[in-house]
GROMACS .gro file of C-alpha atoms in nm:
model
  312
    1UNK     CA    1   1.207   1.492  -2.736
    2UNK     CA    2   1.010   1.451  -2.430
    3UNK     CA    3   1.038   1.051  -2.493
    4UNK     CA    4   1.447   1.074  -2.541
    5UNK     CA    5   1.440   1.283  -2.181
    6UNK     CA    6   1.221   1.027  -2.027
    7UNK     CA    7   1.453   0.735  -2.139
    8UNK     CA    8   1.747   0.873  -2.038
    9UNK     CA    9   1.620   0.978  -1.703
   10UNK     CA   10   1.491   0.599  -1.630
   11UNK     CA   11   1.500   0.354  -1.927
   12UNK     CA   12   1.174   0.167  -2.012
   13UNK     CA   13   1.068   0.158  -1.603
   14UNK     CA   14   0.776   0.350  -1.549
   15UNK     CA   15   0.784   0.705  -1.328
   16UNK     CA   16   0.622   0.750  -1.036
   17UNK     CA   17   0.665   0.841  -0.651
   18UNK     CA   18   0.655   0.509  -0.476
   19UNK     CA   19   0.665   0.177  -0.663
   20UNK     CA   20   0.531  -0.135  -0.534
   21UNK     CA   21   0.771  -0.366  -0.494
   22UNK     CA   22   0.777  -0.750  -0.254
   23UNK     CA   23   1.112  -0.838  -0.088
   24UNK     CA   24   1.246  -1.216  -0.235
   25UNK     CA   25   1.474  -1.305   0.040
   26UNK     CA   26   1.593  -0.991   0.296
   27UNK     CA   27   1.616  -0.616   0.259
   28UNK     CA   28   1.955  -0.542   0.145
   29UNK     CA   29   1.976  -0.175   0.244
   30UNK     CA   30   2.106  -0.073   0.582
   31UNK     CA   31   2.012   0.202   0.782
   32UNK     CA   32   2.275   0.366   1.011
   33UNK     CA   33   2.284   0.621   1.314
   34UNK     CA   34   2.628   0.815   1.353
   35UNK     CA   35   2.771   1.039   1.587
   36UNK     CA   36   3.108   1.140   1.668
   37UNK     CA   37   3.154   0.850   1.858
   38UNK     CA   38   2.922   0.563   1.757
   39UNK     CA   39   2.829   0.416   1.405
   40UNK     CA   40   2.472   0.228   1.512
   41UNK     CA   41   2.296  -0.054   1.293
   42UNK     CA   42   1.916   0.046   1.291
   43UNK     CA   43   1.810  -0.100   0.988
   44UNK     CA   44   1.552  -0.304   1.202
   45UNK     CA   45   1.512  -0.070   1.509
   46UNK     CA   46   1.377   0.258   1.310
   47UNK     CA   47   1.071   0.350   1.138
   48UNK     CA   48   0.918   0.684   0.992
   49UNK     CA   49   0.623   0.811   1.186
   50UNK     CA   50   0.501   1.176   1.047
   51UNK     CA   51   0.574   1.271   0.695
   52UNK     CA   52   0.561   1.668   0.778
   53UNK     CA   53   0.781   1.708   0.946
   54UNK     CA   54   0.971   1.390   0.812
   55UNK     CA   55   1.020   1.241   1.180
   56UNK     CA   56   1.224   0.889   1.246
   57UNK     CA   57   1.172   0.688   1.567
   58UNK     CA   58   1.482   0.492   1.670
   59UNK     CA   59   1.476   0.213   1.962
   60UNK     CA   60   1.774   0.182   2.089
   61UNK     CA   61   1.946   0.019   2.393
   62UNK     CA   62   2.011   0.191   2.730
   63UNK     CA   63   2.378   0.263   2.676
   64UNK     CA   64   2.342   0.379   2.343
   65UNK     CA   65   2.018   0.610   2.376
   66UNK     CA   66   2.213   0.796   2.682
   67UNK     CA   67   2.533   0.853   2.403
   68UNK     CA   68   2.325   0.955   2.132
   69UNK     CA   69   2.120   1.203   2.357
   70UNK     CA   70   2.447   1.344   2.442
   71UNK     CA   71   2.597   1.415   2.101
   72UNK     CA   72   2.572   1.757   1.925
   73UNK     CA   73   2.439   1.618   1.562
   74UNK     CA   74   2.326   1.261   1.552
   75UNK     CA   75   2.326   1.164   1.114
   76UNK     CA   76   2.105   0.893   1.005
   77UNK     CA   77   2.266   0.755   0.674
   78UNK     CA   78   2.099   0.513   0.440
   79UNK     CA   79   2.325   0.259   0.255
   80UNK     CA   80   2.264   0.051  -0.041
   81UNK     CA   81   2.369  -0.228  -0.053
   82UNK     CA   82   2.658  -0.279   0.217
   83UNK     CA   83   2.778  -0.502   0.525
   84UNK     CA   84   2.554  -0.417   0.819
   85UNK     CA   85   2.883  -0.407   1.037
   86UNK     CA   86   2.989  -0.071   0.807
   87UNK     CA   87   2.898   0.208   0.635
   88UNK     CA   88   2.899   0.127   0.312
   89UNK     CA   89   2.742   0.295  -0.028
   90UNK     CA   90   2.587   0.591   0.139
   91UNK     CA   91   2.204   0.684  -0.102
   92UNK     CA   92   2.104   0.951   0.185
   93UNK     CA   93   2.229   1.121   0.460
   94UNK     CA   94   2.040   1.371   0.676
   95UNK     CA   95   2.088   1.546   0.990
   96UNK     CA   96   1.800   1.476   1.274
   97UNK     CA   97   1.696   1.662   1.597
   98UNK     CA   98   1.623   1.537   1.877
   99UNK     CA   99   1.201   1.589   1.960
  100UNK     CA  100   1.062   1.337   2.223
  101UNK     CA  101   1.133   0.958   2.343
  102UNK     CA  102   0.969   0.719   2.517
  103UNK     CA  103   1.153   0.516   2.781
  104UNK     CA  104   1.107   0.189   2.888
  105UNK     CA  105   1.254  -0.131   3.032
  106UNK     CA  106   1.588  -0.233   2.825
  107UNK     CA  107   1.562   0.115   2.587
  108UNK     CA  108   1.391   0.382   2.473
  109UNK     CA  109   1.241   0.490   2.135
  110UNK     CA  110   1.406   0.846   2.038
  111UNK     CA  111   1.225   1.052   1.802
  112UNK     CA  112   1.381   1.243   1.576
  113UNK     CA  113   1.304   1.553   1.336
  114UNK     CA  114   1.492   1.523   0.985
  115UNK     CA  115   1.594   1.860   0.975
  116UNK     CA  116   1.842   1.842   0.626
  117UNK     CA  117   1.937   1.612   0.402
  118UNK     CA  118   2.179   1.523   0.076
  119UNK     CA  119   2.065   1.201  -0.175
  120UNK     CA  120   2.312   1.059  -0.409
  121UNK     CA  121   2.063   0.789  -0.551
  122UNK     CA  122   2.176   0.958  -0.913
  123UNK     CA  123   2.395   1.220  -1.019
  124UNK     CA  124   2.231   1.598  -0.908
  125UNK     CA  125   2.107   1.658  -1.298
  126UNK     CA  126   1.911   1.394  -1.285
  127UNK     CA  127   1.784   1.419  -0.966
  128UNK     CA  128   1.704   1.740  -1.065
  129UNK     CA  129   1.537   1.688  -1.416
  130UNK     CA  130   1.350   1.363  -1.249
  131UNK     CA  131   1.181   1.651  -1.018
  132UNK     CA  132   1.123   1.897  -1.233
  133UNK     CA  133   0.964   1.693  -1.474
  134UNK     CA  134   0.774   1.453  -1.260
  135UNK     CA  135   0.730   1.543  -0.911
  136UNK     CA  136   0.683   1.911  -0.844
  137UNK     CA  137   0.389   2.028  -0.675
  138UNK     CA  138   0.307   2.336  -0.529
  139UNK     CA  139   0.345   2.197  -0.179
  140UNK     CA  140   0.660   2.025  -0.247
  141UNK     CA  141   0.987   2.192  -0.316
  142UNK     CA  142   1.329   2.046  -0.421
  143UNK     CA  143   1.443   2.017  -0.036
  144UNK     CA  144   1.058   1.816   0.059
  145UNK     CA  145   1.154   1.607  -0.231
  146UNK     CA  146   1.507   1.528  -0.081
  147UNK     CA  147   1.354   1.445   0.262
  148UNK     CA  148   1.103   1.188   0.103
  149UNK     CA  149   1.355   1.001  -0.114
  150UNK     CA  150   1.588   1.009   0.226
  151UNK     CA  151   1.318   0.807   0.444
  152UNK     CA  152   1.146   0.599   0.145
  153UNK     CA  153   1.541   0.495   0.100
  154UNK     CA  154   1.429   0.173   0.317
  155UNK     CA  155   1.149  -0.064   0.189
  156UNK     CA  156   0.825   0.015   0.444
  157UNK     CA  157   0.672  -0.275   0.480
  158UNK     CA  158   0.265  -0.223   0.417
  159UNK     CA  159   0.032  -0.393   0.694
  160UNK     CA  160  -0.390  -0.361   0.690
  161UNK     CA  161  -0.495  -0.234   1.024
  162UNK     CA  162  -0.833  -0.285   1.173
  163UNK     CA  163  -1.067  -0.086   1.473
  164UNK     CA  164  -1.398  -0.177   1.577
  165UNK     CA  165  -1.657  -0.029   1.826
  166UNK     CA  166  -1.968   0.017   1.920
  167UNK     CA  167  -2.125  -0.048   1.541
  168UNK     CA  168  -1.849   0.138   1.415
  169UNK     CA  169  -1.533  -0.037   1.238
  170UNK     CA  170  -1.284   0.050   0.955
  171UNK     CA  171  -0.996  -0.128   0.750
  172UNK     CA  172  -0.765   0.052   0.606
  173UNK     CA  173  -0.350   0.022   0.490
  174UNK     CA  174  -0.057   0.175   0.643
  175UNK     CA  175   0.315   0.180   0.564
  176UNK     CA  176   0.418   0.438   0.866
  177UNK     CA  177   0.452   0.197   1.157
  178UNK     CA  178   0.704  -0.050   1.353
  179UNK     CA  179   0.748  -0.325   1.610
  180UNK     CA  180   1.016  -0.359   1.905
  181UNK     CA  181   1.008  -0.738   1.920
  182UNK     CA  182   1.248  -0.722   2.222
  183UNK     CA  183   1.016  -0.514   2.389
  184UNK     CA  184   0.662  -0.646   2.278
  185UNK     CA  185   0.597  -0.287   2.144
  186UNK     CA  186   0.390  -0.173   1.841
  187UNK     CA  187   0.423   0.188   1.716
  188UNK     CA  188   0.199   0.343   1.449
  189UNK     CA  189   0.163   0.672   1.309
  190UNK     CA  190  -0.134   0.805   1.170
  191UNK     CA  191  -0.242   1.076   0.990
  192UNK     CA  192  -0.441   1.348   1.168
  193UNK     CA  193  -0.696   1.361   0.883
  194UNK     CA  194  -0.770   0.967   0.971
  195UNK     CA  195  -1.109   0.949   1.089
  196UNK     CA  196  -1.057   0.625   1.280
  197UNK     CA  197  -0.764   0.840   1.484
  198UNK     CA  198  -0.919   0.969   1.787
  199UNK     CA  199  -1.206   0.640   1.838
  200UNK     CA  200  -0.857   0.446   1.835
  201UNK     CA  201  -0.675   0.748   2.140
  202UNK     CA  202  -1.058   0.694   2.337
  203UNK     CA  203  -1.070   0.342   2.316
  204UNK     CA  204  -0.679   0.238   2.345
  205UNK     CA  205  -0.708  -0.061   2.110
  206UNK     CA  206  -0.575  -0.138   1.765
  207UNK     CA  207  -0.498  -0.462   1.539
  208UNK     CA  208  -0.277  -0.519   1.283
  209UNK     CA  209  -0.260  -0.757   0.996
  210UNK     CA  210   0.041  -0.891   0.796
  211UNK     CA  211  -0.117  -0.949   0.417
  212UNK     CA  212   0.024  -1.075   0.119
  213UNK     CA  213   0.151  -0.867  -0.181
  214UNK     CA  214  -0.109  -1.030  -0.456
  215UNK     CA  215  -0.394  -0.883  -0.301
  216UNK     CA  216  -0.258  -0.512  -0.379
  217UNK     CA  217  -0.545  -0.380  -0.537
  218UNK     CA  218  -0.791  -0.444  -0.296
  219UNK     CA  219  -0.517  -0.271  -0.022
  220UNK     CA  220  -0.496   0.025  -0.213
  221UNK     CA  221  -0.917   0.041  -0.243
  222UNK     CA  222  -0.924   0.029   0.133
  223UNK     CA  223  -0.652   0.347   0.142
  224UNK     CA  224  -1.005   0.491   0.107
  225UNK     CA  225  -1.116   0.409   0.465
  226UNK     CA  226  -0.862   0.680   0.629
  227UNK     CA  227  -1.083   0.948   0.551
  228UNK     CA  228  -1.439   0.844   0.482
  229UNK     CA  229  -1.649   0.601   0.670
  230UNK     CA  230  -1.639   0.256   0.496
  231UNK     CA  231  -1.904   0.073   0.363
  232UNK     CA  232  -2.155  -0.184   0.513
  233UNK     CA  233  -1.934  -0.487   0.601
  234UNK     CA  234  -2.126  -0.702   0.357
  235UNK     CA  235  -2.030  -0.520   0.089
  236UNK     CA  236  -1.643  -0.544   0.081
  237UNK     CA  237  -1.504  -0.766  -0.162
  238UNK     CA  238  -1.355  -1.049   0.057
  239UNK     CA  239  -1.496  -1.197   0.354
  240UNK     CA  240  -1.403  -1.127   0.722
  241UNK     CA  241  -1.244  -1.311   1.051
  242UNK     CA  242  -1.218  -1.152   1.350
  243UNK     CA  243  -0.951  -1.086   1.629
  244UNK     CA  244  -0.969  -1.376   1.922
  245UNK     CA  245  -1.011  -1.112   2.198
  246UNK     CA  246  -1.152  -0.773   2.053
  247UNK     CA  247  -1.369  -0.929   1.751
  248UNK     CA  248  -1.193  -0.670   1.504
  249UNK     CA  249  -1.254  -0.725   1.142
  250UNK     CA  250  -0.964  -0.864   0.923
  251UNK     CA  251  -0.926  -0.976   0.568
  252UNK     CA  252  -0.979  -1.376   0.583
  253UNK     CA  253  -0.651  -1.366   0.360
  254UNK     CA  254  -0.451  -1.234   0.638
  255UNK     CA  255  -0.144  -1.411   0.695
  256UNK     CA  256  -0.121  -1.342   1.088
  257UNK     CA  257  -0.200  -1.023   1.350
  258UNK     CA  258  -0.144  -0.888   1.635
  259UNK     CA  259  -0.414  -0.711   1.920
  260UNK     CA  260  -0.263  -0.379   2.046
  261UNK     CA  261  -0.307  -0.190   2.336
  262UNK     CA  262  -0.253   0.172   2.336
  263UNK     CA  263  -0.100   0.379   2.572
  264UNK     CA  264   0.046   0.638   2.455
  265UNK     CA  265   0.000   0.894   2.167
  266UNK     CA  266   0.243   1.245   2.091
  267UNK     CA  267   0.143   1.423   1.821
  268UNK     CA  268   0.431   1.485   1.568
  269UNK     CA  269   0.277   1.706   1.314
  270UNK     CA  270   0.090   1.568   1.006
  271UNK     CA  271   0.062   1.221   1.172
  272UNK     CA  272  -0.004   1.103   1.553
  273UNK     CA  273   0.226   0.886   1.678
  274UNK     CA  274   0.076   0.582   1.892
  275UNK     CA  275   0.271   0.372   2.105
  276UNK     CA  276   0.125   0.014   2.201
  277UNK     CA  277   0.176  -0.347   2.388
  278UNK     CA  278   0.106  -0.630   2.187
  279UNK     CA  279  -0.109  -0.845   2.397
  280UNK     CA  280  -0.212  -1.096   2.164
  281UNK     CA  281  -0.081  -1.238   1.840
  282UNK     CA  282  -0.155  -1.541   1.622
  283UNK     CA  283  -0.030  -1.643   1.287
  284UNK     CA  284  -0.283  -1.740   1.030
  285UNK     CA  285  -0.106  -1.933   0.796
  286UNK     CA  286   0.252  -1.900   0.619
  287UNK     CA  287   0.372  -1.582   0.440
  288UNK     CA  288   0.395  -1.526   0.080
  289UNK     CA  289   0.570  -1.257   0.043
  290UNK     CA  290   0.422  -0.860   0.175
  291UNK     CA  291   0.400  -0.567  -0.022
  292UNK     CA  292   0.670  -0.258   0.011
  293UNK     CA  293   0.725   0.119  -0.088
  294UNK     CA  294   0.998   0.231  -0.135
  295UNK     CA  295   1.069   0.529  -0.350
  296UNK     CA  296   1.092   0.518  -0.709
  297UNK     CA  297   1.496   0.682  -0.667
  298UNK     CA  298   1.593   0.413  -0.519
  299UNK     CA  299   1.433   0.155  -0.669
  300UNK     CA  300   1.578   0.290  -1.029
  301UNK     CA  301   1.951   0.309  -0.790
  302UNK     CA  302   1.893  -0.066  -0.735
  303UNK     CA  303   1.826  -0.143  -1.091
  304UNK     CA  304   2.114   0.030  -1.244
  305UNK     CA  305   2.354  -0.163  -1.018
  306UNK     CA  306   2.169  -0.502  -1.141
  307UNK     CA  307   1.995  -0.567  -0.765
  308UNK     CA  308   1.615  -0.416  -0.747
  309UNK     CA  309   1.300  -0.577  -0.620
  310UNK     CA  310   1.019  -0.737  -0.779
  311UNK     CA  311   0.752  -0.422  -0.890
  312UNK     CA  312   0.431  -0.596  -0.793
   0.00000   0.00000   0.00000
C-alpha cells in the first residue's frame, strides 16, 4: 500500500525536500512582483535572504521602488514556465510586507517579509498527502511548508564562500545570496548559528566562488563548516588557491570569484543579511555547469509537464 501511495504521489523519482538539480541552458521560471498598478520582471533582481521569517530582497529601479513602496499589498508570483513579458502559469503566489531597504545610486534593494502564500505545483490532495507523509516535522506546519515550496519555486544557484583571518579561515556552501551586476553589489544571508558570521560583520570582508555541479559531494561535506570550526587546511580533500588581494582560501576547482567588501548587515531573523561591493573579481576558467535547489514540488511540476532539470 504504502508503495502504490508513493507512486502515485511522484512516480519512480525519489522524495525529498530539495533536489539537486544543474541548469542546461537558462532558468525557465519567472519570478514576478505585482501591484495594482505594475506587473515587474524580477526573475534576476530577487533573492531569498532569511528562511524564518521567509524574507525576499528585490532590487529594483528608482521609479519602480518609489511605486511599489506606495502600494497597499505588493504579490510576488512565481511562474513556470511562461514569457518573461507576462504572467503566465502561476506555481506560487504570496503576499509580502514591506521590512527594510537599502538605497543606493540607480535603486534600492526592498526587503520583504512573505507573510501568506497559495502553491498550485499539484492539486491540494497531493500537496497535502506529499506533506503528511514526507515532510512534517514538529517545527514545520502545513502553512511553513507552503512558504518553502513558494521561495524554492526558483532554482538558487549554490556558490562556496570563503573568510580568512588572523589563523582563522572556513569554507563552506550557500544557496541564500545574490548579485546586482548593475550596481557592483553582493548580498548574502547567513544563518545566525554560522560561526564564521560575526569574524565576517568585524572584519567587513567576504569571497565568493562559482563551482561546478560534479564536485557536489565535497560541497555538501563542507555544509559542515557553518557551525563547527573546520579542519587543518592540509587535510581537506582538494587543494587550495587563494584570492589576489585578501589571500582567502578557495577550492583550486573554482570556476571564478569575487572579493567582497562589507558594509552593511540587518538582521532578518534566522539569517543576517550582508550587503557588499565587489571590489575584485577574476574568472578562473570556463563554467561547466553550477549546482541548484530547487524544491522537490517543483521539480516533480516540471517533470509532469515534460520540462525538469538534470538531478545531479
Amino acid at each position: 500500500m504504502k508503495k502504490l501511495l508513493r507512486y502515485w504521489l511522484a512516480g519512480s523519482a525519489e522524495i525529498c525536500e530539495y533536489p539537486t538539480v544543474t541548469v542546461d541552458n537558462a532558468i525557465v521560471e519567472h519570478v514576478f512582483l505585482r501591484t495594482r498598478d505594475k506587473i515587474l520582471h524580477i526573475s534576476e533582481t530577487h533573492g531569498v535572504f532569511c528562511l524564518r521569517p521567509i524574507v525576499f530582497g528585490i532590487w529594483l529601479a528608482d521609479e519602480d521602488a518609489r511605486a511599489v513602496l506606495q502600494s497597499d499589498s505588493p504579490e510576488i508570483n512565481f511562474c513556470n514556465p511562461g514569457s518573461p513579458s507576462r504572467i503566465h502559469d502561476v506555481v506560487a503566489r504570496g503576499k509580502l510586507k514591506y521590512v527594510d531597504q537599502i538605497v543606493c545610486d540607480g535603486g534600492s534593494l526592498l526587503l520583504f517579509r512573505l507573510e501568506a502564500c497559495r502553491i498550485y505545483h499539484l492539486n491540494f490532495i497531493k500537496t497535502r498527502a506529499l506533506y503528511l507523509r514526507y515532510y512534517k516535522k514538529p517545527t514545520l506546519d502545513f502553512a511553513g511548508f507552503k512558504f518553502l515550496v513558494t521561495a524554492y519555486s526558483y532554482p538558487r544557484r549554490v556558490r562556496i564562500v570563503s573568510f580568512r583571518d588572523e589563523g582563522f579561515y572556513n569554507i563552506f556552501p550557500m544557496d541564500l545570496l545574490g548579485e546586482i551586476p548593475t550596481a557592483h553589489k553582493q548580498i548574502f544571508g547567513l544563518r545566525h548559528t554560522n560561526i564564521t558570521l560575526q569574524k565576517i560583520i568585524h572584519a567587513g570582508k567576504i569571497a565568493i566562488a562559482e563551482v561546478p555541479f560534479r564536485y557536489k559531494d565535497i560541497i555538501y561535506e563542507l555544509g559542515k563548516h557553518h557551525g563547527s570550526n573546520p579542519p587543518v587546511l592540509a587535510s581537506l580533500p582538494f587543494g587550495t588557491i587563494e584570492t589576489a588581494n585578501w589571500g582567502f582560501y578557495l577550492p583550486e576547482w573554482a570556476e571564478s570569484y569575487k572579493e567582497i567588501e562589507i558594509t552593511r548587515s540587518i538582521d532578518l531573523g534566522s539569517h543576517m543579511l550582508l550587503w557588499g561591493d565587489i571590489v575584485y573579481e577574476h574568472r578562473l576558467k570556463e563554467s561547466s555547469g553550477n549546482l541548484y535547489h530547487i524544491h522537490f514540488l517543483e521539480w516533480l511540476c516540471q517533470r509532469n509537464k515534460g520540462k525538469f532539470y538534470p538531478l545531479v
